[in-house]
Amino acid sequence: MRILLIRLREIGDVVFTTPALRALRQAFPDASITYLVEPPAADVIRSNPHVDELIVAPRTHLFADIALGRRLRASRYDLAIDFHGGPRASLLTWLSGAPVRVGYAVAGRSWMYTTRVARPRELRPRHAVQNQWDLLTALGLPGRMRTSGQSRCQPIRRPRP
């Protein structure tokens, strides 16, 4: 399986997708995972052990995005997940030609996805990580992510003096 992930814009936005990256790798251990980001966030993903390929897409012009879309389509991804939902990310997700394209149900762009995830107004105050997890839930991955209270880490016990 070939998976394309798209999250454009800033470093923090991409950092917030790392729990989803880990979950995808656990769910699809043999998949080839490609992540498409803009230059500011490239270093965050470059050394991530759950990503096999990094595509850095600077913001230039529409014709460059169409050329990138051709490159994505040629890679024949099985699944594309748009963690961003903006106009450019939606377009690139659609241009990828992946048979399964997951993204947020956003007015004017929902048609670009085969699987749409609602983001009702009452959910907007939630943390971005929770919203992105909804995209994985739509794929049938467990609907609950590990929280800090469920950590596998054990507390360090220091001897008392």
CSV table of C-alpha atoms in Angstrom, one decimal:
chain,number,residue,atom,x,y,z
A,1,MET,CA,0.0,0.0,0.0
A,2,ARG,CA,1.2,3.5,-0.8
A,3,ILE,CA,0.0,6.3,1.4
A,4,LEU,CA,0.3,10.1,0.8
A,5,LEU,CA,-0.1,12.5,3.7
A,6,ILE,CA,-0.5,16.2,3.1
A,7,ARG,CA,-0.1,18.9,5.8
A,8,LEU,CA,0.8,22.4,4.5
A,9,ARG,CA,1.9,25.5,6.3
A,10,GLU,CA,3.8,25.9,9.5
A,11,ILE,CA,6.0,23.6,11.7
A,12,GLY,CA,3.6,23.3,14.6
A,13,ASP,CA,0.8,22.2,12.3
A,14,VAL,CA,3.0,19.4,11.0
A,15,VAL,CA,4.2,18.5,14.6
A,16,PHE,CA,0.6,18.0,15.6
A,17,THR,CA,0.3,15.2,12.9
A,18,THR,CA,3.0,13.0,14.5
A,19,PRO,CA,0.5,10.9,16.6
A,20,ALA,CA,-1.4,10.2,13.4
A,21,LEU,CA,1.8,9.2,11.7
A,22,ARG,CA,2.6,6.7,14.3
A,23,ALA,CA,-0.9,5.2,14.3
A,24,LEU,CA,-0.8,4.9,10.5
A,25,ARG,CA,2.5,3.1,10.7
A,26,GLN,CA,1.2,0.7,13.3
A,27,ALA,CA,-2.0,0.1,11.3
A,28,PHE,CA,-0.1,-0.4,8.0
A,29,PRO,CA,3.4,-1.6,8.9
A,30,ASP,CA,4.4,-2.5,5.4
A,31,ALA,CA,3.0,0.6,3.7
A,32,SER,CA,5.1,3.1,1.9
A,33,ILE,CA,4.3,6.5,3.6
A,34,THR,CA,5.0,9.7,1.8
A,35,TYR,CA,4.5,13.1,3.5
A,36,LEU,CA,4.1,16.3,1.5
A,37,VAL,CA,4.9,19.5,3.4
A,38,GLU,CA,6.0,23.1,2.7
A,39,PRO,CA,9.7,24.1,3.3
A,40,PRO,CA,9.3,25.4,6.9
A,41,ALA,CA,8.2,22.0,8.2
A,42,ALA,CA,10.5,19.8,6.1
A,43,ASP,CA,13.1,19.2,8.9
A,44,VAL,CA,10.3,18.0,11.3
A,45,ILE,CA,9.5,15.2,9.0
A,46,ARG,CA,12.9,14.5,7.5
A,47,SER,CA,14.0,12.3,10.4
A,48,ASN,CA,10.6,10.8,11.3
A,49,PRO,CA,11.0,7.0,11.4
A,50,HIS,CA,7.4,6.5,10.3
A,51,VAL,CA,7.9,8.3,6.9
A,52,ASP,CA,9.5,6.7,3.9
A,53,GLU,CA,9.6,9.7,1.6
A,54,LEU,CA,9.4,13.4,2.0
A,55,ILE,CA,8.1,15.8,-0.7
A,56,VAL,CA,8.8,19.5,-0.1
A,57,ALA,CA,6.5,21.7,-2.0
A,58,PRO,CA,7.2,25.4,-1.8
A,59,ARG,CA,4.3,27.8,-2.5
A,60,THR,CA,4.9,29.1,-6.0
A,61,HIS,CA,2.1,29.2,-8.6
A,62,LEU,CA,-0.8,27.1,-9.8
A,63,PHE,CA,1.2,25.6,-12.7
A,64,ALA,CA,3.8,24.2,-10.3
A,65,ASP,CA,1.1,22.6,-8.3
A,66,ILE,CA,-0.4,21.0,-11.4
A,67,ALA,CA,3.0,19.6,-12.3
A,68,LEU,CA,3.4,18.3,-8.7
A,69,GLY,CA,-0.1,16.8,-9.1
A,70,ARG,CA,1.1,14.9,-12.1
A,71,ARG,CA,4.1,13.6,-10.1
A,72,LEU,CA,1.8,12.5,-7.3
A,73,ARG,CA,-0.6,10.8,-9.8
A,74,ALA,CA,2.4,8.9,-11.4
A,75,SER,CA,3.3,7.6,-7.9
A,76,ARG,CA,-0.1,5.7,-7.8
A,77,TYR,CA,-1.0,6.2,-4.2
A,78,ASP,CA,-3.7,4.0,-2.8
A,79,LEU,CA,-4.7,6.4,0.0
A,80,ALA,CA,-4.3,10.2,0.4
A,81,ILE,CA,-5.0,12.0,3.6
A,82,ASP,CA,-5.3,15.8,3.7
A,83,PHE,CA,-4.6,16.9,7.3
A,84,HIS,CA,-4.9,20.5,6.3
A,85,GLY,CA,-8.1,21.1,4.4
A,86,GLY,CA,-7.1,24.4,2.7
A,87,PRO,CA,-7.6,25.0,-1.0
A,88,ARG,CA,-4.0,24.0,-2.1
A,89,ALA,CA,-3.9,20.9,0.0
A,90,SER,CA,-7.4,19.8,-1.2
A,91,LEU,CA,-6.3,20.4,-4.8
A,92,LEU,CA,-3.1,18.3,-4.4
A,93,THR,CA,-5.0,15.5,-2.7
A,94,TRP,CA,-7.5,15.4,-5.6
A,95,LEU,CA,-4.7,15.6,-8.2
A,96,SER,CA,-3.0,12.7,-6.6
A,97,GLY,CA,-5.6,10.5,-8.1
A,98,ALA,CA,-5.6,8.2,-5.1
A,99,PRO,CA,-8.7,6.0,-5.1
A,100,VAL,CA,-9.3,6.8,-1.4
A,101,ARG,CA,-8.9,10.5,-0.5
A,102,VAL,CA,-9.8,11.6,3.0
A,103,GLY,CA,-10.3,15.1,4.1
A,104,TYR,CA,-12.5,17.5,6.0
A,105,ALA,CA,-16.0,18.4,4.7
A,106,VAL,CA,-15.3,22.0,3.7
A,107,ALA,CA,-17.7,24.0,1.6
A,108,GLY,CA,-16.5,24.2,-2.0
A,109,ARG,CA,-13.8,21.5,-1.6
A,110,SER,CA,-15.6,18.4,-0.3
A,111,TRP,CA,-16.0,17.0,-3.8
A,112,MET,CA,-12.2,16.5,-4.0
A,113,TYR,CA,-12.4,13.7,-1.4
A,114,THR,CA,-13.9,10.3,-1.5
A,115,THR,CA,-14.3,10.2,2.3
A,116,ARG,CA,-15.3,13.4,4.0
A,117,VAL,CA,-15.1,14.1,7.8
A,118,ALA,CA,-17.4,16.7,9.3
A,119,ARG,CA,-16.0,19.5,11.4
A,120,PRO,CA,-19.1,20.9,13.1
A,121,ARG,CA,-18.7,24.3,14.7
A,122,GLU,CA,-18.9,22.8,18.2
A,123,LEU,CA,-15.8,20.7,17.5
A,124,ARG,CA,-13.6,23.6,16.4
A,125,PRO,CA,-12.4,24.4,19.9
A,126,ARG,CA,-10.9,20.9,20.1
A,127,HIS,CA,-7.1,20.4,19.7
A,128,ALA,CA,-5.8,19.9,16.2
A,129,VAL,CA,-4.6,16.5,17.1
A,130,GLN,CA,-8.1,15.4,18.0
A,131,ASN,CA,-9.5,16.8,14.7
A,132,GLN,CA,-6.8,15.0,12.7
A,133,TRP,CA,-7.6,11.8,14.6
A,134,ASP,CA,-11.1,12.0,13.2
A,135,LEU,CA,-9.6,11.5,9.7
A,136,LEU,CA,-8.1,8.2,10.8
A,137,THR,CA,-11.3,7.1,12.5
A,138,ALA,CA,-13.0,7.5,9.1
A,139,LEU,CA,-10.6,4.9,7.8
A,140,GLY,CA,-11.6,2.4,10.5
A,141,LEU,CA,-8.6,3.0,12.8
A,142,PRO,CA,-9.4,2.9,16.5
A,143,GLY,CA,-11.4,6.0,17.5
A,144,ARG,CA,-9.3,6.7,20.5
A,145,MET,CA,-5.7,7.9,20.7
A,146,ARG,CA,-3.4,7.2,23.6
A,147,THR,CA,-3.5,10.0,26.1
A,148,SER,CA,-0.7,10.9,28.5
A,149,GLY,CA,-2.6,9.1,31.3
A,150,GLN,CA,-2.2,5.9,29.3
A,151,SER,CA,1.5,6.2,28.7
A,152,ARG,CA,3.6,3.0,28.8
A,153,CYS,CA,6.4,5.0,30.6
A,154,GLN,CA,7.0,4.2,34.2
A,155,PRO,CA,7.8,6.9,36.8
A,156,ILE,CA,11.3,7.1,38.0
A,157,ARG,CA,11.6,6.1,41.6
A,158,ARG,CA,14.4,8.0,43.3
A,159,PRO,CA,15.7,6.5,46.6
A,160,ARG,CA,15.0,8.7,49.6
A,161,PRO,CA,18.0,10.1,51.4
